[in-house]
Short mmCIF file of C-alpha atoms in Angstrom, two decimals:
data_model
loop_
_atom_site.label_atom_id
_atom_site.label_comp_id
_atom_site.label_asym_id
_atom_site.label_seq_id
_atom_site.Cartn_x
_atom_site.Cartn_y
_atom_site.Cartn_z
CA MET L 1103 0.00 0.00 0.00
CA VAL L 1104 1.14 3.53 -0.76
CA HIS L 1105 0.11 6.44 1.42
CA TYR L 1106 1.29 9.93 0.74
CA LEU L 1107 0.56 13.63 1.00
CA PRO L 1108 0.00 14.82 -2.60
CA ASP L 1109 1.37 18.22 -3.60
CA ASN L 1110 -2.04 19.59 -4.54
CA PHE L 1111 -3.55 18.41 -1.23
CA PRO L 1112 -0.73 18.79 1.30
CA ASP L 1113 -3.00 18.14 4.30
CA THR L 1114 -4.38 14.84 3.03
CA VAL L 1115 -3.16 11.28 3.45
CA LEU L 1116 -4.21 9.16 0.47
CA PHE L 1117 -4.45 5.39 0.70
CA ARG L 1118 -3.47 3.92 -2.68
CA PRO L 1119 -2.29 0.49 -3.87
CA LYS L 1120 1.25 0.16 -5.13
CA SER L 1121 1.63 0.79 -8.83
CA GLY L 1122 0.79 -2.30 -10.86
CA SER L 1123 -0.92 -4.12 -7.98
CA GLY L 1124 -4.49 -3.40 -9.02
CA ASN L 1125 -6.87 -1.24 -7.06
CA ALA L 1126 -7.02 -3.26 -3.84
CA CYS L 1127 -4.80 -3.32 -0.77
CA ALA L 1128 -4.92 -4.41 2.87
CA ILE L 1129 -4.14 -2.88 6.22
CA SER L 1130 -3.70 -4.27 9.72
CA ALA L 1131 -1.68 -3.60 12.86
CA ASP L 1132 -0.95 -7.32 13.08
CA GLY L 1133 2.16 -9.10 11.88
CA LEU L 1134 5.80 -8.17 11.33
CA SER L 1135 5.16 -6.95 7.80
CA SER L 1136 2.42 -4.59 8.94
CA ASN L 1137 2.41 -1.15 7.32
CA PHE L 1138 0.43 0.25 10.23
CA ASN L 1139 3.30 2.17 11.81
CA SER L 1140 4.24 4.01 8.62
CA ILE L 1141 0.61 4.90 7.98
CA ARG L 1142 0.24 6.25 11.49
CA LYS L 1143 3.41 8.29 11.00
CA ALA L 1144 1.97 9.85 7.85
CA ILE L 1145 -1.23 10.73 9.69
CA SER L 1146 0.66 12.17 12.65
CA ASN L 1147 2.54 14.44 10.24
CA LEU L 1148 -0.70 16.15 9.29
CA ASN L 1149 -1.42 19.51 10.86
CA ASN L 1150 -2.45 19.10 14.48
CA ASP L 1151 -5.15 21.75 14.17
CA GLY L 1152 -7.88 19.40 12.97
CA THR L 1153 -7.67 20.41 9.31
CA GLY L 1154 -6.05 17.26 7.97
CA SER L 1155 -7.92 14.53 6.12
CA VAL L 1156 -7.67 10.92 5.04
CA ASP L 1157 -8.98 9.71 1.70
CA PHE L 1158 -9.42 6.29 0.14
CA TYR L 1159 -9.81 7.71 -3.37
CA GLY L 1160 -9.06 5.15 -6.08
CA ALA L 1161 -8.52 2.27 -3.70
CA GLU L 1162 -10.36 -0.68 -2.23
CA VAL L 1163 -8.82 -1.07 1.22
CA TYR L 1164 -9.46 -4.25 3.18
CA ALA L 1165 -8.74 -4.17 6.90
CA TYR L 1166 -8.24 -7.27 9.03
CA GLY L 1167 -7.28 -8.23 12.56
CA SER L 1168 -6.40 -5.24 14.71
CA LEU L 1169 -6.57 -1.57 13.76
CA SER L 1170 -4.66 -0.39 16.81
CA LYS L 1171 -1.25 -0.90 18.33
CA LYS L 1172 -0.14 -0.03 21.86
CA GLY L 1173 -3.25 2.06 22.49
CA VAL L 1174 -3.00 4.01 19.22
CA GLY L 1175 -5.85 3.51 16.76
CA LEU L 1176 -5.62 4.00 13.00
CA PHE L 1177 -7.67 7.22 12.99
CA SER L 1178 -6.83 8.40 16.51
CA GLY L 1179 -5.57 11.86 17.39
CA LYS L 1180 -6.66 15.37 16.49
CA ASN L 1181 -4.98 15.45 13.06
CA ILE L 1182 -7.97 14.19 11.06
CA SER L 1183 -11.04 16.36 10.47
CA SER L 1184 -12.57 14.30 7.65
CA ILE L 1185 -12.33 10.90 5.99
CA GLY L 1186 -13.16 10.72 2.30
CA ASN L 1187 -14.47 7.76 0.28
CA ILE L 1188 -14.79 5.72 3.46
CA ASP L 1189 -17.13 3.38 1.59
CA LYS L 1190 -13.94 1.96 0.04
CA PHE L 1191 -12.79 0.82 3.49
CA ASP L 1192 -13.90 -2.74 4.26
CA VAL L 1193 -13.74 -3.58 7.99
CA SER L 1194 -15.67 -6.85 7.87
CA ASN L 1195 -12.61 -8.88 8.93
CA VAL L 1196 -11.47 -6.60 11.73
CA THR L 1197 -11.47 -8.10 15.23
CA ASP L 1198 -9.97 -5.24 17.26
CA MET L 1199 -11.20 -1.64 16.97
CA SER L 1200 -9.84 -0.44 20.30
CA TYR L 1201 -8.93 3.27 20.37
CA LEU L 1202 -9.76 3.53 16.66
CA PHE L 1203 -10.97 7.15 16.89
CA LYS L 1204 -9.49 8.11 20.28
CA ASP L 1205 -9.29 11.92 20.67
CA SER L 1206 -10.42 12.40 17.08
CA SER L 1207 -11.42 15.84 15.76
CA LEU L 1208 -14.11 14.27 13.58
CA THR L 1209 -17.63 15.61 14.05
CA ASP L 1210 -19.40 13.58 11.36
CA PHE L 1211 -19.47 9.85 12.12
CA SER L 1212 -22.45 9.04 9.89
CA PHE L 1213 -20.24 6.79 7.74
CA LEU L 1214 -20.21 4.23 10.55
CA SER L 1215 -23.79 3.17 9.83
CA GLY L 1216 -22.63 0.92 7.00
CA TRP L 1217 -19.76 -0.77 8.80
CA ASP L 1218 -19.79 -4.54 9.31
CA VAL L 1219 -18.42 -5.02 12.83
CA SER L 1220 -19.70 -8.56 13.28
CA LYS L 1221 -16.23 -10.04 13.89
CA VAL L 1222 -15.04 -7.39 16.33
CA THR L 1223 -14.34 -8.56 19.88
CA ASN L 1224 -12.62 -5.46 21.29
CA MET L 1225 -14.07 -1.93 21.20
CA GLU L 1226 -12.18 -0.56 24.20
CA GLY L 1227 -11.77 3.22 24.01
CA MET L 1228 -13.04 3.24 20.43
CA PHE L 1229 -14.47 6.78 20.70
CA GLU L 1230 -12.68 7.92 23.85
CA GLY L 1231 -12.22 11.67 23.92
CA CYS L 1232 -14.25 12.29 20.75
CA THR L 1233 -15.64 15.58 21.99
CA GLY L 1234 -17.30 16.29 18.64
CA LEU L 1235 -19.36 13.10 18.64
CA GLU L 1236 -23.01 14.11 19.07
CA ASP L 1237 -25.04 11.43 17.29
CA ILE L 1238 -24.59 7.65 17.52
CA SER L 1239 -27.95 6.68 16.03
CA GLY L 1240 -26.03 5.37 13.02
CA LEU L 1241 -24.73 2.52 15.19
CA ALA L 1242 -28.22 1.05 15.56
CA ASN L 1243 -27.62 -1.81 13.13
CA TRP L 1244 -24.21 -2.79 14.44
CA LYS L 1245 -23.93 -6.49 15.22
CA VAL L 1246 -21.89 -6.46 18.43
CA ASP L 1247 -22.69 -9.88 19.82
CA ASN L 1248 -19.03 -10.98 19.59
CA VAL L 1249 -17.69 -7.99 21.50
CA THR L 1250 -16.31 -8.84 24.95
CA ASN L 1251 -14.68 -5.50 25.83
CA MET L 1252 -16.47 -2.13 25.71
CA GLU L 1253 -14.33 -0.51 28.38
CA GLY L 1254 -14.19 3.28 27.97
CA MET L 1255 -15.91 3.06 24.59
CA PHE L 1256 -17.59 6.49 24.82
CA GLU L 1257 -15.50 7.88 27.66
CA GLY L 1258 -15.09 11.64 27.43
CA CYS L 1259 -17.58 12.10 24.57
CA THR L 1260 -18.77 15.29 26.22
CA SER L 1261 -21.08 16.39 23.38
CA LEU L 1262 -23.02 13.13 23.33
CA LYS L 1263 -26.50 13.83 24.72
CA SER L 1264 -28.49 10.81 23.54
CA LEU L 1265 -27.76 7.08 23.51
CA LYS L 1266 -30.35 6.50 20.80
CA GLY L 1267 -29.01 3.81 18.52
CA LEU L 1268 -27.88 1.44 21.28
CA GLU L 1269 -31.35 0.11 22.14
CA ASP L 1270 -31.04 -3.23 20.36
CA TRP L 1271 -27.36 -3.92 20.85
CA ASP L 1272 -26.65 -7.50 21.90
CA VAL L 1273 -24.10 -7.01 24.68
CA SER L 1274 -24.59 -10.47 26.13
CA ASN L 1275 -20.92 -11.42 25.67
CA VAL L 1276 -19.41 -8.23 27.06
CA ARG L 1277 -17.23 -8.79 30.14
CA SER L 1278 -16.12 -5.22 30.85
CA MET L 1279 -18.05 -1.97 30.61
CA SER L 1280 -15.70 -0.06 32.88
CA GLY L 1281 -15.82 3.68 32.17
CA MET L 1282 -18.01 3.11 29.14
CA PHE L 1283 -19.88 6.43 29.47
CA ALA L 1284 -17.60 8.17 31.97
CA SER L 1285 -15.87 11.52 32.03
CA VAL L 1286 -12.16 11.49 31.28
CA ILE L 1287 -9.99 11.94 34.36
CA LYS L 1288 -7.59 14.80 33.58
CA ASP L 1289 -5.86 15.22 36.92
CA GLN L 1290 -5.61 12.03 38.96
CA ASP L 1291 -4.41 13.83 42.10
CA GLN L 1292 -7.39 16.19 42.03
CA HIS L 1293 -9.71 13.31 41.20
CA ASP L 1294 -8.47 11.38 44.22
CA ALA L 1295 -9.09 14.53 46.25
CA LEU L 1296 -12.71 14.49 44.99
CA ASN L 1297 -12.38 17.77 43.12
CA PRO L 1298 -14.57 17.26 40.03
CA VAL L 1299 -14.05 20.74 38.60
CA VAL L 1300 -10.31 20.23 38.27
CA GLY L 1301 -10.18 16.45 38.18
CA TYR L 1302 -12.27 15.86 35.05
CA ALA L 1303 -11.62 17.00 31.48
CA GLY L 1304 -15.34 17.77 31.19
CA GLU L 1305 -18.75 16.59 32.35
CA MET L 1306 -20.78 14.19 30.23
CA ALA L 1307 -23.91 15.53 28.50
CA ILE L 1308 -25.88 12.26 28.36
CA ALA L 1309 -29.43 13.02 29.49
CA SER L 1310 -31.01 9.56 29.68
CA VAL L 1311 -30.17 5.86 29.92
CA LYS L 1312 -33.55 4.62 28.70
CA SER L 1313 -31.90 3.35 25.52
CA LEU L 1314 -30.01 0.78 27.62
CA SER L 1315 -33.10 -0.76 29.24
CA LYS L 1316 -33.04 -3.96 27.16
CA TRP L 1317 -29.35 -4.69 27.53
CA LYS L 1318 -28.48 -8.21 28.66
CA THR L 1319 -25.61 -7.62 31.07
CA GLY L 1320 -25.46 -11.05 32.68
CA ASN L 1321 -21.83 -11.69 31.69
CA VAL L 1322 -20.42 -8.32 32.69
CA LYS L 1323 -17.85 -8.54 35.49
CA ASN L 1324 -16.54 -4.98 35.60
CA MET L 1325 -18.76 -1.89 35.83
CA ASN L 1326 -16.20 0.42 37.45
CA ARG L 1327 -16.77 4.13 36.64
CA MET L 1328 -19.41 3.21 34.08
CA PHE L 1329 -21.42 6.43 34.46
CA GLU L 1330 -18.93 8.54 36.40
CA GLY L 1331 -19.40 12.22 35.67
CA CYS L 1332 -22.79 11.81 33.97
CA THR L 1333 -24.04 14.92 35.71
CA LYS L 1334 -27.13 15.50 33.56
CA ILE L 1335 -28.95 12.19 34.11
CA THR L 1336 -31.84 12.50 36.56
CA ASP L 1337 -33.62 9.22 35.90
CA PHE L 1338 -31.68 5.95 35.91
CA ASP L 1339 -34.76 3.70 35.72
CA GLY L 1340 -33.53 2.35 32.39
CA LEU L 1341 -31.03 0.27 34.35
CA LYS L 1342 -33.42 -1.28 36.87
CA SER L 1343 -33.76 -4.59 35.00
CA TRP L 1344 -30.05 -5.12 34.47
CA ASN L 1345 -28.61 -8.48 35.46
CA THR L 1346 -25.60 -7.78 37.67
CA GLU L 1347 -25.16 -11.22 39.21
CA ASN L 1348 -21.64 -11.69 37.80
CA VAL L 1349 -20.33 -8.19 38.47
CA SER L 1350 -17.44 -8.11 40.93
CA ALA L 1351 -16.38 -4.45 40.69
CA MET L 1352 -18.52 -1.31 40.91
CA ILE L 1353 -15.88 1.26 41.92
CA GLY L 1354 -17.13 4.78 41.20
CA MET L 1355 -19.94 3.45 39.06
CA PHE L 1356 -22.17 6.49 39.67
CA GLU L 1357 -19.57 8.87 41.07
CA TYR L 1358 -20.40 12.55 40.50
CA CYS L 1359 -23.85 11.81 39.09
CA LYS L 1360 -24.97 14.95 40.83
CA SER L 1361 -28.48 15.02 39.31
CA MET L 1362 -29.35 11.55 40.59
CA SER L 1363 -31.94 11.91 43.36
CA SER L 1364 -33.15 8.35 43.93
CA LEU L 1365 -31.55 4.91 44.27
CA GLY L 1366 -34.84 3.08 43.84
CA PHE L 1367 -33.82 1.70 40.45
CA LEU L 1368 -31.20 -0.44 42.19
CA SER L 1369 -33.63 -2.40 44.38
CA GLY L 1370 -33.58 -5.48 42.16
CA TRP L 1371 -29.86 -5.61 41.48
CA ASP L 1372 -27.99 -8.74 42.54
CA VAL L 1373 -24.67 -7.60 44.00
CA ARG L 1374 -23.77 -10.80 45.83
CA ASN L 1375 -20.48 -11.17 43.90
CA VAL L 1376 -19.34 -7.56 44.17
CA THR L 1377 -16.17 -7.15 46.23
CA ASP L 1378 -15.44 -3.45 45.74
CA MET L 1379 -17.90 -0.55 46.03
CA ARG L 1380 -15.46 2.27 46.66
CA ALA L 1381 -16.81 5.71 45.69
CA MET L 1382 -19.85 4.08 44.11
CA PHE L 1383 -22.08 7.09 44.91
CA ALA L 1384 -19.41 9.65 45.78
CA LEU L 1385 -20.40 13.26 45.04
CA CYS L 1386 -24.02 12.29 44.32
CA SER L 1387 -25.12 15.44 46.07
CA ASN L 1388 -28.87 15.08 45.42
CA ILE L 1389 -29.40 11.68 47.03
CA GLY L 1390 -31.52 12.02 50.17
CA SER L 1391 -32.07 8.38 51.01
CA THR L 1392 -30.54 4.93 50.55
CA GLU L 1393 -33.98 3.51 49.82
CA GLY L 1394 -33.48 0.87 47.14
CA LEU L 1395 -30.38 -0.69 48.68
CA GLY L 1396 -32.13 -2.55 51.50
CA GLU L 1397 -32.28 -5.89 49.71
CA TRP L 1398 -28.65 -5.91 48.66
CA ASN L 1399 -26.49 -8.81 49.78
CA VAL L 1400 -23.11 -7.20 50.45
CA SER L 1401 -21.56 -10.27 52.05
CA ASN L 1402 -18.57 -10.29 49.67
CA VAL L 1403 -17.87 -6.57 49.66
CA LYS L 1404 -14.47 -5.77 51.16
CA LYS L 1405 -14.15 -2.07 50.43
CA MET L 1406 -16.66 0.74 50.83
CA ASP L 1407 -14.24 3.66 51.05
CA ASP L 1408 -15.80 6.97 49.89
CA MET L 1409 -19.01 5.14 49.02
CA PHE L 1410 -21.27 8.06 50.01
CA VAL L 1411 -18.67 10.79 50.48
CA TYR L 1412 -20.02 14.28 49.71
CA CYS L 1413 -23.59 12.99 49.41
CA SER L 1414 -24.45 16.25 51.11
CA LYS L 1415 -28.24 15.74 51.16
CA LEU L 1416 -28.16 12.15 52.39
CA LYS L 1417 -30.23 11.96 55.57
CA ASN L 1418 -32.04 8.61 55.60
CA ILE L 1419 -29.84 5.48 55.69
CA GLU L 1420 -32.44 3.17 57.23
CA ASP L 1421 -32.09 0.60 54.44
CA LEU L 1422 -28.47 -0.02 55.35
CA ALA L 1423 -29.59 -1.74 58.55
CA ASN L 1424 -30.41 -4.77 56.41
CA TRP L 1425 -26.83 -5.12 55.25
CA ASN L 1426 -26.02 -7.17 58.33
CA THR L 1427 -29.00 -9.46 58.77
CA LYS L 1428 -28.74 -13.12 59.69
CA ASP L 1429 -28.98 -15.49 56.69
CA LYS L 1430 -29.43 -12.56 54.29
CA SER L 1431 -26.45 -10.27 54.19
CA SER L 1432 -23.32 -9.62 56.21
CA THR L 1433 -20.77 -6.84 56.54
CA SER L 1434 -18.20 -9.19 58.05
CA ALA L 1435 -16.03 -9.16 54.91
CA LEU L 1436 -15.48 -5.40 55.12
CA THR L 1437 -11.85 -4.38 55.55
CA SER L 1438 -12.05 -0.67 54.74
CA THR L 1439 -14.68 2.06 55.19
CA PHE L 1440 -12.39 5.11 54.89
CA ARG L 1441 -14.41 8.36 54.43
CA MET L 1442 -17.52 6.29 53.70
CA PHE L 1443 -19.97 8.99 54.88
CA SER L 1444 -17.58 11.92 55.03
CA ASN L 1445 -19.21 15.31 54.34
CA CYS L 1446 -22.74 13.90 54.51
CA SER L 1447 -23.83 17.11 56.20
CA PHE L 1448 -27.56 16.20 56.46
CA LEU L 1449 -26.92 12.87 58.20
CA THR L 1450 -28.31 12.97 61.76
CA LYS L 1451 -28.62 9.36 62.95
CA LEU L 1452 -26.37 6.31 62.75
CA ASP L 1453 -28.79 3.84 64.32
CA PRO L 1454 -29.11 1.76 61.12
CA LEU L 1455 -25.43 0.87 61.41
CA LYS L 1456 -25.50 -0.31 65.03
CA ASP L 1457 -25.55 -4.04 64.19
CA TRP L 1458 -22.94 -3.94 61.45
CA ASP L 1459 -20.12 -6.45 61.84
CA VAL L 1460 -16.96 -4.38 61.46
CA SER L 1461 -14.66 -6.88 63.15
CA SER L 1462 -12.48 -7.18 60.04
CA VAL L 1463 -12.29 -3.49 59.22
CA GLU L 1464 -8.69 -2.25 59.27
CA LYS L 1465 -9.23 1.27 57.96
CA MET L 1466 -12.11 3.34 59.30
CA SER L 1467 -10.56 6.81 59.53
CA ASP L 1468 -12.70 9.82 58.60
CA MET L 1469 -15.73 7.58 58.15
CA PHE L 1470 -18.02 10.35 59.46
CA SER L 1471 -15.76 13.38 59.17
CA ASN L 1472 -17.54 16.70 58.55
CA CYS L 1473 -20.97 15.17 59.21
CA GLY L 1474 -21.97 18.31 61.08
CA SER L 1475 -25.58 17.30 61.77
CA LEU L 1476 -24.73 14.14 63.71
CA THR L 1477 -25.89 14.43 67.29
CA SER L 1478 -24.50 11.19 68.70
CA LEU L 1479 -22.18 8.27 67.96
CA GLN L 1480 -23.83 6.25 70.73
CA PRO L 1481 -25.42 3.67 68.38
CA LEU L 1482 -21.93 2.54 67.37
CA SER L 1483 -20.60 2.12 70.90
CA SER L 1484 -21.67 -1.46 71.50
#
C-alpha cells in the first residue's frame, strides 16, 4: 500500500495500492510486515489543528485483525477532520477496533452506519475523547454480539447527549463496561481529592439511559466508573432490569452523578459477587435516602471507602440496617470504610449501622468526618 501527502492536497493522506498491484490493498496492525506504523506516522505528520484529512480515493482497502497498536488507533488523534471515500474501506474482517478514533477531531461519524463489525471482539476506548461526537444513532444496526470489551468506549464524549441507537445492541458477551460512558480523568491527584471541577476533562452531556433498558448484562464482570461524571442524568430507571449477578467491581460506578436523586432503580440488582464498592455514589449530592439498597447482599464486599462521600443531602440510611441481617447479608467481609460517609452534612442518625459487623475493618478513619448534623455516635458504641 502507498500512502502519501499529494502536492495539490498537502493536508491529506491518500491510501493507494502500489503501482501495478491493481486497485485493492490491505491494512492491519498485526504481523511483522504490517504497514500500520508508517501509515500512522503519515497521519501524525498532518497539521495538528484538525484540518487534515484521510482519503481512500481510487482504492479498495481491506482491513483485518487489529486496527490499533499499543493504544493508538488507525484514525486516533486530532490530526484528522474528515475521511473521504470511506465506503472503500472494508472492515468486515477486523477483530480489534480499540482506540480507533481516540481523541479524534471528527464531528461527522455518519459513515459508521454501513460498517460490518460482526467479527469485532474489542471496542475498548473506540471513541474515547471524541468531543465532537453528538449522534450515535447510526450505530443502531451494528452487530456487536461478539464484543467482549467495551471498556471506555464512549468515555469523554462530552457532546453526546443521547444514547439512541444502542437500544437493540446485543451485549450479552461483554465482560467489561468499565468507564463506558464516563468523564475522562484529567488530573488524577485532584480526582483522588474528589475535586470534580479540576479532576475531570469535562462533564458528560448524556441526558437519559432509557436506551439501555433492554441490555443483557449477565456476563459483565466490571462496571467500574461506568457512568462517572454523567451529571445531567436525573432518571436511571432504564437500568433497573439489568442483570448484575456476575459483576465483581462497581468502583465509582455512579460517582459525581450529581443530578441523581433516587436509588430506587437499584432495588432489584444482585450484587452478591461484588467485592469493591469504593466511591460508588461519591459526590451524588442530590441523594436524600438509601432507599433501594435494603435488599442488597453485600456479604462479599471488602471495600466501601468513599461510598457516600459528599452525598451532602443524604439523611435517611435506614435501608443499610439490612446489610447485616442473619442469613441474608453480612458486613463481616469489610476491611475498609475510609471516608464512607464523610461530608454527609444532612446525616443525623447512625442507628441503622448499630448491628454492622466491622470486626475485620482495618481502615475506618474519617468515616463520618464533617458530618456536622450528627448528634451522637452512641449507636456505634456497642
